[in-house]
PDB file of C-alpha atoms in Angstrom:
ATOM      1  CA  MET F  15       0.000   0.000   0.000  1.00  0.00           C
ATOM      2  CA  PHE F  16       1.573   3.223  -1.205  1.00  0.00           C
ATOM      3  CA  ASP F  17       0.582   6.868  -1.525  1.00  0.00           C
ATOM      4  CA  CYS F  18       3.057   8.953  -3.494  1.00  0.00           C
ATOM      5  CA  HIS F  19       1.084  12.188  -3.768  1.00  0.00           C
ATOM      6  CA  MET F  20       0.024  14.060  -0.642  1.00  0.00           C
ATOM      7  CA  HIS F  21       0.175  17.593   0.727  1.00  0.00           C
ATOM      8  CA  SER F  22       0.631  18.885   4.257  1.00  0.00           C
ATOM      9  CA  THR F  23       0.456  22.456   5.554  1.00  0.00           C
ATOM     10  CA  VAL F  24       3.816  22.979   3.837  1.00  0.00           C
ATOM     11  CA  SER F  25       1.685  23.421   0.708  1.00  0.00           C
ATOM     12  CA  TYR F  26      -0.282  26.647   0.468  1.00  0.00           C
ATOM     13  CA  ASP F  27      -3.502  24.632   0.141  1.00  0.00           C
ATOM     14  CA  GLY F  28      -2.734  21.861   2.680  1.00  0.00           C
ATOM     15  CA  HIS F  29      -4.895  21.524   5.807  1.00  0.00           C
ATOM     16  CA  ASN F  30      -3.088  19.085   8.108  1.00  0.00           C
ATOM     17  CA  THR F  31       0.436  19.007   9.522  1.00  0.00           C
ATOM     18  CA  PRO F  32       3.029  16.496   8.322  1.00  0.00           C
ATOM     19  CA  ALA F  33       2.598  14.533  11.569  1.00  0.00           C
ATOM     20  CA  GLU F  34      -1.177  14.377  11.143  1.00  0.00           C
ATOM     21  CA  MET F  35      -0.888  13.231   7.533  1.00  0.00           C
ATOM     22  CA  ALA F  36       1.678  10.570   8.435  1.00  0.00           C
ATOM     23  CA  ALA F  37      -0.485   9.307  11.309  1.00  0.00           C
ATOM     24  CA  ALA F  38      -3.427   9.044   8.898  1.00  0.00           C
ATOM     25  CA  ALA F  39      -1.240   6.991   6.550  1.00  0.00           C
ATOM     26  CA  ALA F  40      -0.437   4.551   9.343  1.00  0.00           C
ATOM     27  CA  ALA F  41      -4.117   4.297  10.272  1.00  0.00           C
ATOM     28  CA  ALA F  42      -4.968   3.564   6.618  1.00  0.00           C
ATOM     29  CA  GLY F  43      -2.480   0.679   6.537  1.00  0.00           C
ATOM     30  CA  LEU F  44      -0.041   2.324   4.151  1.00  0.00           C
ATOM     31  CA  LYS F  45       3.539   1.116   4.255  1.00  0.00           C
ATOM     32  CA  GLU F  46       5.130   3.939   2.249  1.00  0.00           C
ATOM     33  CA  ILE F  47       4.168   7.542   1.553  1.00  0.00           C
ATOM     34  CA  CYS F  48       5.712  10.510  -0.167  1.00  0.00           C
ATOM     35  CA  PHE F  49       4.923  14.131   0.598  1.00  0.00           C
ATOM     36  CA  THR F  50       4.765  16.147  -2.625  1.00  0.00           C
ATOM     37  CA  ASP F  51       4.190  19.737  -1.597  1.00  0.00           C
ATOM     38  CA  HIS F  52       3.560  22.430  -4.177  1.00  0.00           C
ATOM     39  CA  LEU F  53       6.269  24.254  -6.073  1.00  0.00           C
ATOM     40  CA  ASP F  54       4.023  26.182  -8.424  1.00  0.00           C
ATOM     41  CA  TYR F  55       4.981  29.131 -10.580  1.00  0.00           C
ATOM     42  CA  ASP F  56       2.559  31.974 -11.238  1.00  0.00           C
ATOM     43  CA  GLU F  57       3.824  34.925 -13.267  1.00  0.00           C
ATOM     44  CA  PHE F  58       1.447  37.294 -11.520  1.00  0.00           C
ATOM     45  CA  GLN F  59       1.602  36.315  -7.828  1.00  0.00           C
ATOM     46  CA  PRO F  60       4.359  36.400  -5.195  1.00  0.00           C
ATOM     47  CA  ARG F  61       6.190  33.090  -4.830  1.00  0.00           C
ATOM     48  CA  GLU F  62       4.981  32.547  -1.257  1.00  0.00           C
ATOM     49  CA  LYS F  63       1.418  32.265  -2.592  1.00  0.00           C
ATOM     50  CA  THR F  64       2.120  29.133  -4.618  1.00  0.00           C
ATOM     51  CA  ALA F  65       5.429  27.619  -3.497  1.00  0.00           C
ATOM     52  CA  PHE F  66       7.133  26.609  -0.273  1.00  0.00           C
ATOM     53  CA  ARG F  67      10.575  27.793   0.783  1.00  0.00           C
ATOM     54  CA  ALA F  68      13.155  25.007   0.943  1.00  0.00           C
ATOM     55  CA  GLU F  69      14.165  25.941   4.487  1.00  0.00           C
ATOM     56  CA  ASP F  70      10.534  25.810   5.676  1.00  0.00           C
ATOM     57  CA  TYR F  71      10.114  22.419   4.029  1.00  0.00           C
ATOM     58  CA  THR F  72      13.229  21.063   5.719  1.00  0.00           C
ATOM     59  CA  ARG F  73      12.155  22.370   9.105  1.00  0.00           C
ATOM     60  CA  ALA F  74       8.617  20.965   8.810  1.00  0.00           C
ATOM     61  CA  TYR F  75       9.736  17.407   8.045  1.00  0.00           C
ATOM     62  CA  ALA F  76      12.803  17.219  10.268  1.00  0.00           C
ATOM     63  CA  GLY F  77      12.579  14.185  12.499  1.00  0.00           C
ATOM     64  CA  LEU F  78       9.213  12.999  11.195  1.00  0.00           C
ATOM     65  CA  ARG F  79       8.882   9.284  11.942  1.00  0.00           C
ATOM     66  CA  VAL F  80       5.918   6.908  12.145  1.00  0.00           C
ATOM     67  CA  PRO F  81       6.453   3.241  13.059  1.00  0.00           C
ATOM     68  CA  GLY F  82       5.786   0.927  10.135  1.00  0.00           C
ATOM     69  CA  VAL F  83       5.604   3.689   7.508  1.00  0.00           C
ATOM     70  CA  THR F  84       8.458   4.642   5.177  1.00  0.00           C
ATOM     71  CA  ILE F  85       8.305   8.395   4.613  1.00  0.00           C
ATOM     72  CA  ARG F  86       9.770   9.895   1.461  1.00  0.00           C
ATOM     73  CA  LEU F  87      10.048  13.584   0.683  1.00  0.00           C
ATOM     74  CA  GLY F  88       9.225  14.998  -2.719  1.00  0.00           C
ATOM     75  CA  ALA F  89       7.662  17.913  -4.543  1.00  0.00           C
ATOM     76  CA  GLU F  90       4.900  18.571  -7.037  1.00  0.00           C
ATOM     77  CA  VAL F  91       6.371  20.997  -9.536  1.00  0.00           C
ATOM     78  CA  GLY F  92       4.177  23.077 -11.796  1.00  0.00           C
ATOM     79  CA  LEU F  93       5.570  22.890 -15.324  1.00  0.00           C
ATOM     80  CA  THR F  94       5.162  25.895 -17.619  1.00  0.00           C
ATOM     81  CA  ASP F  95       6.631  26.948 -20.935  1.00  0.00           C
ATOM     82  CA  TRP F  96       8.880  29.522 -19.240  1.00  0.00           C
ATOM     83  CA  ASN F  97      10.124  28.088 -15.913  1.00  0.00           C
ATOM     84  CA  ARG F  98      12.651  25.397 -16.797  1.00  0.00           C
ATOM     85  CA  GLN F  99      15.566  27.297 -15.226  1.00  0.00           C
ATOM     86  CA  GLU F 100      13.517  28.201 -12.153  1.00  0.00           C
ATOM     87  CA  VAL F 101      12.571  24.553 -11.595  1.00  0.00           C
ATOM     88  CA  SER F 102      16.179  23.423 -11.937  1.00  0.00           C
ATOM     89  CA  ARG F 103      17.318  26.087  -9.460  1.00  0.00           C
ATOM     90  CA  ASP F 104      14.650  25.288  -6.866  1.00  0.00           C
ATOM     91  CA  LEU F 105      15.160  21.531  -6.987  1.00  0.00           C
ATOM     92  CA  LYS F 106      18.852  21.987  -6.250  1.00  0.00           C
ATOM     93  CA  LEU F 107      18.110  23.667  -2.909  1.00  0.00           C
ATOM     94  CA  ARG F 108      17.555  20.382  -1.057  1.00  0.00           C
ATOM     95  CA  HIS F 109      17.340  16.647  -1.598  1.00  0.00           C
ATOM     96  CA  TYR F 110      14.081  15.145  -2.888  1.00  0.00           C
ATOM     97  CA  ASP F 111      13.198  11.503  -3.345  1.00  0.00           C
ATOM     98  CA  PHE F 112      10.547  12.144  -5.958  1.00  0.00           C
ATOM     99  CA  VAL F 113       9.359  14.928  -8.259  1.00  0.00           C
ATOM    100  CA  LEU F 114       5.922  15.026  -9.824  1.00  0.00           C
ATOM    101  CA  GLY F 115       5.440  17.283 -12.827  1.00  0.00           C
ATOM    102  CA  SER F 116       2.013  18.910 -13.109  1.00  0.00           C
ATOM    103  CA  ILE F 117       0.181  21.270 -15.433  1.00  0.00           C
ATOM    104  CA  HIS F 118      -1.800  23.783 -13.385  1.00  0.00           C
ATOM    105  CA  TYR F 119      -1.310  26.940 -15.466  1.00  0.00           C
ATOM    106  CA  VAL F 120      -2.171  27.386 -19.132  1.00  0.00           C
ATOM    107  CA  ASP F 121      -1.457  30.652 -20.938  1.00  0.00           C
ATOM    108  CA  GLY F 122      -0.659  32.233 -17.580  1.00  0.00           C
ATOM    109  CA  LEU F 123      -4.023  31.258 -16.068  1.00  0.00           C
ATOM    110  CA  ASP F 124      -4.799  28.751 -13.321  1.00  0.00           C
ATOM    111  CA  ILE F 125      -7.125  26.197 -14.925  1.00  0.00           C
ATOM    112  CA  TYR F 126      -8.770  25.622 -11.530  1.00  0.00           C
ATOM    113  CA  LEU F 127     -10.285  29.125 -11.670  1.00  0.00           C
ATOM    114  CA  PRO F 128     -12.945  30.773 -13.903  1.00  0.00           C
ATOM    115  CA  PRO F 129     -10.766  33.171 -15.959  1.00  0.00           C
ATOM    116  CA  PHE F 130      -9.163  30.292 -17.869  1.00  0.00           C
ATOM    117  CA  TRP F 131     -12.578  29.020 -18.965  1.00  0.00           C
ATOM    118  CA  GLN F 132     -14.022  32.343 -20.091  1.00  0.00           C
ATOM    119  CA  GLY F 133     -14.611  32.487 -23.842  1.00  0.00           C
ATOM    120  CA  LYS F 134     -13.815  28.790 -24.377  1.00  0.00           C
ATOM    121  CA  THR F 135     -15.963  25.739 -24.994  1.00  0.00           C
ATOM    122  CA  VAL F 136     -15.118  22.690 -22.892  1.00  0.00           C
ATOM    123  CA  PRO F 137     -13.379  20.939 -25.830  1.00  0.00           C
ATOM    124  CA  GLU F 138     -11.384  24.102 -26.591  1.00  0.00           C
ATOM    125  CA  ALA F 139     -10.233  24.354 -22.978  1.00  0.00           C
ATOM    126  CA  GLU F 140      -9.327  20.666 -22.804  1.00  0.00           C
ATOM    127  CA  ARG F 141      -7.386  20.786 -26.061  1.00  0.00           C
ATOM    128  CA  ARG F 142      -5.432  23.860 -24.966  1.00  0.00           C
ATOM    129  CA  TYR F 143      -4.607  22.060 -21.707  1.00  0.00           C
ATOM    130  CA  PHE F 144      -3.212  19.062 -23.564  1.00  0.00           C
ATOM    131  CA  GLU F 145      -1.321  21.260 -26.028  1.00  0.00           C
ATOM    132  CA  THR F 146       0.368  22.987 -23.098  1.00  0.00           C
ATOM    133  CA  MET F 147       1.107  19.649 -21.450  1.00  0.00           C
ATOM    134  CA  LEU F 148       2.796  18.360 -24.603  1.00  0.00           C
ATOM    135  CA  GLU F 149       4.905  21.510 -24.868  1.00  0.00           C
ATOM    136  CA  CYS F 150       5.937  21.240 -21.206  1.00  0.00           C
ATOM    137  CA  VAL F 151       6.906  17.559 -21.199  1.00  0.00           C
ATOM    138  CA  ARG F 152       9.017  18.245 -24.277  1.00  0.00           C
ATOM    139  CA  LEU F 153      10.725  21.216 -22.618  1.00  0.00           C
ATOM    140  CA  HIS F 154      11.268  19.859 -19.120  1.00  0.00           C
ATOM    141  CA  ASP F 155      13.503  17.024 -17.966  1.00  0.00           C
ATOM    142  CA  ASP F 156      13.717  17.639 -14.206  1.00  0.00           C
ATOM    143  CA  PHE F 157      10.679  15.618 -13.124  1.00  0.00           C
ATOM    144  CA  ASP F 158      10.144  11.897 -12.595  1.00  0.00           C
ATOM    145  CA  VAL F 159       6.450  11.277 -13.194  1.00  0.00           C
ATOM    146  CA  LEU F 160       3.671  13.225 -14.902  1.00  0.00           C
ATOM    147  CA  ALA F 161       0.897  13.818 -12.367  1.00  0.00           C
ATOM    148  CA  HIS F 162      -2.847  13.449 -12.995  1.00  0.00           C
ATOM    149  CA  LEU F 163      -2.892  13.543 -16.797  1.00  0.00           C
ATOM    150  CA  THR F 164      -6.629  14.357 -16.846  1.00  0.00           C
ATOM    151  CA  TYR F 165      -6.590  16.769 -13.893  1.00  0.00           C
ATOM    152  CA  ILE F 166      -8.690  19.241 -15.879  1.00  0.00           C
ATOM    153  CA  SER F 167     -11.666  16.899 -15.404  1.00  0.00           C
ATOM    154  CA  LYS F 168     -12.059  17.769 -11.731  1.00  0.00           C
ATOM    155  CA  VAL F 169     -11.195  21.459 -11.481  1.00  0.00           C
ATOM    156  CA  ARG F 170     -13.628  23.651  -9.592  1.00  0.00           C
ATOM    157  CA  ALA F 171     -14.303  26.087 -12.440  1.00  0.00           C
ATOM    158  CA  HIS F 172     -15.096  23.388 -15.021  1.00  0.00           C
ATOM    159  CA  PRO F 173     -18.549  24.379 -16.315  1.00  0.00           C
ATOM    160  CA  ALA F 174     -19.651  20.761 -16.739  1.00  0.00           C
ATOM    161  CA  ARG F 175     -17.244  18.409 -15.000  1.00  0.00           C
ATOM    162  CA  ARG F 176     -16.719  15.343 -17.114  1.00  0.00           C
ATOM    163  CA  LEU F 177     -14.224  12.607 -17.720  1.00  0.00           C
ATOM    164  CA  VAL F 178     -12.034  13.597 -20.636  1.00  0.00           C
ATOM    165  CA  PRO F 179     -12.966  11.254 -23.517  1.00  0.00           C
ATOM    166  CA  PRO F 180      -9.717   9.579 -24.669  1.00  0.00           C
ATOM    167  CA  GLU F 181     -10.896   9.264 -28.254  1.00  0.00           C
ATOM    168  CA  GLU F 182     -11.329  13.051 -28.620  1.00  0.00           C
ATOM    169  CA  TYR F 183      -7.653  13.804 -27.970  1.00  0.00           C
ATOM    170  CA  ARG F 184      -6.029  10.512 -28.955  1.00  0.00           C
ATOM    171  CA  GLU F 185      -3.389  12.022 -31.242  1.00  0.00           C
ATOM    172  CA  ILE F 186      -2.079  14.660 -28.846  1.00  0.00           C
ATOM    173  CA  VAL F 187      -2.288  12.410 -25.769  1.00  0.00           C
ATOM    174  CA  ASP F 188      -0.334   9.740 -27.657  1.00  0.00           C
ATOM    175  CA  GLU F 189       2.383  12.311 -28.328  1.00  0.00           C
ATOM    176  CA  ILE F 190       2.525  13.179 -24.614  1.00  0.00           C
ATOM    177  CA  LEU F 191       2.815   9.523 -23.662  1.00  0.00           C
ATOM    178  CA  LYS F 192       5.493   8.885 -26.299  1.00  0.00           C
ATOM    179  CA  VAL F 193       7.594  11.734 -24.911  1.00  0.00           C
ATOM    180  CA  LEU F 194       7.293  10.293 -21.402  1.00  0.00           C
ATOM    181  CA  VAL F 195       8.376   6.862 -22.621  1.00  0.00           C
ATOM    182  CA  ALA F 196      11.290   8.277 -24.657  1.00  0.00           C
ATOM    183  CA  LYS F 197      12.530  10.253 -21.643  1.00  0.00           C
ATOM    184  CA  GLY F 198      12.115   7.362 -19.196  1.00  0.00           C
ATOM    185  CA  LYS F 199       9.435   9.213 -17.258  1.00  0.00           C
ATOM    186  CA  GLY F 200       6.453   7.702 -15.521  1.00  0.00           C
ATOM    187  CA  MET F 201       2.763   8.425 -15.209  1.00  0.00           C
ATOM    188  CA  GLU F 202       0.642   8.718 -12.098  1.00  0.00           C
ATOM    189  CA  ILE F 203      -2.720   7.142 -11.392  1.00  0.00           C
ATOM    190  CA  ASN F 204      -4.300   9.809  -9.194  1.00  0.00           C
ATOM    191  CA  THR F 205      -7.239   8.621  -7.119  1.00  0.00           C
ATOM    192  CA  SER F 206      -8.714  12.030  -6.315  1.00  0.00           C
ATOM    193  CA  GLY F 207     -11.060  11.915  -9.303  1.00  0.00           C
ATOM    194  CA  VAL F 208     -13.061   8.920  -8.101  1.00  0.00           C
ATOM    195  CA  ASP F 209     -15.500  10.881  -5.962  1.00  0.00           C
ATOM    196  CA  ARG F 210     -15.175  14.076  -7.996  1.00  0.00           C
ATOM    197  CA  VAL F 211     -15.821  12.831 -11.532  1.00  0.00           C
ATOM    198  CA  GLY F 212     -16.197   9.073 -11.119  1.00  0.00           C
ATOM    199  CA  ASP F 213     -12.806   7.720 -12.175  1.00  0.00           C
ATOM    200  CA  PHE F 214      -9.068   7.847 -11.687  1.00  0.00           C
ATOM    201  CA  LEU F 215      -7.031  10.640 -13.235  1.00  0.00           C
ATOM    202  CA  PRO F 216      -6.283   9.277 -15.760  1.00  0.00           C
ATOM    203  CA  GLY F 217      -8.608   6.327 -16.225  1.00  0.00           C
ATOM    204  CA  GLU F 218      -8.039   2.815 -17.501  1.00  0.00           C
ATOM    205  CA  ALA F 219      -7.952   3.627 -21.233  1.00  0.00           C
ATOM    206  CA  TYR F 220      -5.084   6.081 -20.780  1.00  0.00           C
ATOM    207  CA  LEU F 221      -3.146   3.668 -18.582  1.00  0.00           C
ATOM    208  CA  ARG F 222      -3.511   0.851 -21.092  1.00  0.00           C
ATOM    209  CA  ARG F 223      -2.354   3.131 -23.888  1.00  0.00           C
ATOM    210  CA  PHE F 224       0.709   4.164 -21.880  1.00  0.00           C
ATOM    211  CA  ARG F 225       1.559   0.474 -21.459  1.00  0.00           C
ATOM    212  CA  GLU F 226       1.014  -0.223 -25.176  1.00  0.00           C
ATOM    213  CA  LEU F 227       3.450   2.558 -26.039  1.00  0.00           C
ATOM    214  CA  GLY F 228       6.131   1.117 -23.777  1.00  0.00           C
ATOM    215  CA  GLY F 229       5.418   2.857 -20.475  1.00  0.00           C
ATOM    216  CA  GLU F 230       6.662   0.989 -17.417  1.00  0.00           C
ATOM    217  CA  ILE F 231       6.816   3.457 -14.515  1.00  0.00           C
ATOM    218  CA  VAL F 232       3.505   4.143 -12.777  1.00  0.00           C
ATOM    219  CA  THR F 233       2.937   5.580  -9.312  1.00  0.00           C
ATOM    220  CA  VAL F 234      -0.270   5.888  -7.301  1.00  0.00           C
ATOM    221  CA  GLY F 235      -1.303   8.910  -5.261  1.00  0.00           C
ATOM    222  CA  SER F 236      -4.371  10.158  -3.433  1.00  0.00           C
ATOM    223  CA  ASP F 237      -3.495  13.842  -3.894  1.00  0.00           C
ATOM    224  CA  ALA F 238      -4.705  14.242  -0.308  1.00  0.00           C
ATOM    225  CA  HIS F 239      -4.764  17.777   1.055  1.00  0.00           C
ATOM    226  CA  THR F 240      -6.546  16.644   4.233  1.00  0.00           C
ATOM    227  CA  ALA F 241      -5.812  13.721   6.527  1.00  0.00           C
ATOM    228  CA  ASP F 242      -9.135  11.996   5.847  1.00  0.00           C
ATOM    229  CA  ARG F 243      -8.208  11.479   2.171  1.00  0.00           C
ATOM    230  CA  VAL F 244      -4.791   9.864   2.685  1.00  0.00           C
ATOM    231  CA  GLY F 245      -4.688   6.533   0.856  1.00  0.00           C
ATOM    232  CA  GLN F 246      -8.215   6.969  -0.457  1.00  0.00           C
ATOM    233  CA  TYR F 247      -9.080   4.496  -3.259  1.00  0.00           C
ATOM    234  CA  VAL F 248      -5.468   3.309  -3.422  1.00  0.00           C
ATOM    235  CA  PRO F 249      -6.364  -0.418  -3.085  1.00  0.00           C
ATOM    236  CA  ARG F 250      -8.685  -0.098  -6.089  1.00  0.00           C
ATOM    237  CA  ALA F 251      -5.965   1.633  -8.092  1.00  0.00           C
ATOM    238  CA  LEU F 252      -3.439  -1.072  -7.246  1.00  0.00           C
ATOM    239  CA  GLU F 253      -5.818  -3.750  -8.512  1.00  0.00           C
ATOM    240  CA  LEU F 254      -6.014  -1.976 -11.864  1.00  0.00           C
ATOM    241  CA  LEU F 255      -2.233  -1.554 -12.022  1.00  0.00           C
ATOM    242  CA  LYS F 256      -1.777  -5.238 -11.206  1.00  0.00           C
ATOM    243  CA  GLU F 257      -3.850  -6.135 -14.252  1.00  0.00           C
ATOM    244  CA  ILE F 258      -2.171  -3.719 -16.662  1.00  0.00           C
ATOM    245  CA  PHE F 259       1.430  -3.395 -15.441  1.00  0.00           C
ATOM    246  CA  GLY F 260       1.867  -6.136 -12.854  1.00  0.00           C
ATOM    247  CA  CYS F 261       3.652  -3.660 -10.576  1.00  0.00           C
ATOM    248  CA  VAL F 262       3.626  -0.183  -9.088  1.00  0.00           C
ATOM    249  CA  CYS F 263       6.540   2.153  -8.464  1.00  0.00           C
ATOM    250  CA  THR F 264       7.742   4.273  -5.597  1.00  0.00           C
ATOM    251  CA  PHE F 265      10.806   6.515  -5.699  1.00  0.00           C
ATOM    252  CA  ALA F 266      13.903   7.029  -3.563  1.00  0.00           C
ATOM    253  CA  ASP F 267      16.729   9.400  -4.510  1.00  0.00           C
ATOM    254  CA  ARG F 268      14.863  10.149  -7.765  1.00  0.00           C
ATOM    255  CA  LYS F 269      15.088   6.508  -8.874  1.00  0.00           C
ATOM    256  CA  PRO F 270      12.099   4.189  -9.387  1.00  0.00           C
ATOM    257  CA  ILE F 271      11.596   1.108  -7.216  1.00  0.00           C
ATOM    258  CA  PHE F 272       9.351  -1.521  -8.789  1.00  0.00           C
ATOM    259  CA  HIS F 273       6.986  -3.391  -6.469  1.00  0.00           C
ATOM    260  CA  LYS F 274       5.391  -6.527  -7.902  1.00  0.00           C
ATOM    261  CA  LEU F 275       1.646  -6.713  -7.327  1.00  0.00           C
TER     262      LEU F 275
END
């Protein structure tokens, strides 16, 4: 049982302390977790609004131990078309076991909020999201796994939340997955969509396509921002990964560890 995507109060949008999140992991029967607090980059807001300071991160997790639970420390990095040097600089400030790469901003706008959606149809917004994702995975190398491929499905401002139909964006999603495979990067199965839009982010069709194209590295994460969501739906996700990949990965020192399922 693993959860490689969770946020404590070190993230600007986290609600529980590292100790509370780790205790919840133990109570949920998890044997390994990774904290992936936000390093996001917004051109129009001060850094402290979207990203932690390395020294605050180090202080918050110093000495954190929970019997029976391996605790790894990572980051969720927001990838944009302009921040490659900034990401490289920030990731050098301390050691991380694992780095998730995420797309939260498109054309300078947070896709979670209404301004991004204004003047766009849902298909137009989704396509622009995937176009930006393809550009970013081509540009960036300093991440290990692409987080929640279909994150746009669950965002608060989505005018009609829906699962992103794989057939509508097959060509561009295939290109994204091919880049990940060519670079030796992984993909995440994020469980936070189950009770938001009814499926994992991404769902089974995307995972099977990643495997068909040669993908091997897959991690699972709840994306918990509160203690009650730690490990949520992870057993169900592991069953799906067992069928498709036969294993799941965790990371230590930025290297994948394969766990047979």
